[in-house]
Phi, psi and omega in degrees: 000138180250134180243154171303137190249255192262138175224127179296129174265321175239091185303144179235134177286119185301319182295327177294322178296315181297329181267007177074017184270358183235153178302170189280008180207166172213176181259142172234160176234129177251137183243109184235160173288152174294155177247109180292152175240156180227171179297157183240146177293109185294345180297334181263004182297328180295324176299319182290316178300317178298317180297334179260031176060043177063030176293138176289130183265127178273321181209145177224128179229176177227133177285148185269347183258311184258357181060042173269153174266129184252116186240133175249127176262173187294339180198163174297325178299320177298323179295314181297316186279343184297134178250105184290152174254099188296325177298324179283329176298324178300333181273349182285154175291163176083177181284312183204181181241122171264122182240130184214162175200156179292140177286155177300150182303329181272006182275159174281354184255159174267319177211164182235144182213164172214154179227128182242130182215058182295340178296337179248020176080013180240094180305309177218121177286129182302313179210100189268112179296315183295327177296320180292340176287339172267325181295319184301309179296323180298307183289335175298316178294319183287321187258350178067040179214167182246345181243133185223158165238117184247151177246118172273112193265033174291170177304323176281320174065171178183162177245131181238123172268131190233139168234128176263118175264091184298321184297319182259004180056049181234152175238124177258119181252127182234132179196178180287147177219157176237130178282125178247344182199149174226142181200179178228147176241127177262129182245000000 
């Protein structure tokens, strides 16, 4: 399936980048479909808790498109401090684990997340776009809003500005990007 992809939000002149005249990033916006979640078989919740170093689970869902397990911990701080057990994540059902928690009220963020997918050779995705397509509708229901600032709390980390378009079932993800290559395709 092909989705509309990248659109410059703050256009950057390519020749200026090549000559070192522009800062090292610009903003892009990605437009993706929402990822619905469904209830999860609670019998396997103990496997997930163990994989997340015995973290107490507040909510567990399953994404309907990528078959990821969506886990909510008691706080964003719990998400940041949690030390995953990758060998145990490999034993969990589904493709990967989306782990999230509400950010503290005094934070600049609405929620915090991490995504683990060692079954596909990615122990921890630095900033997972597809995970945020499931996170946005979930947190929209919990927080009663459509616009968010999220923190992807991997070691590299990132900040994602999110807009949920409920009417069209779309998630707009906006964040910093660095141009590493430019090219043309002749068709």
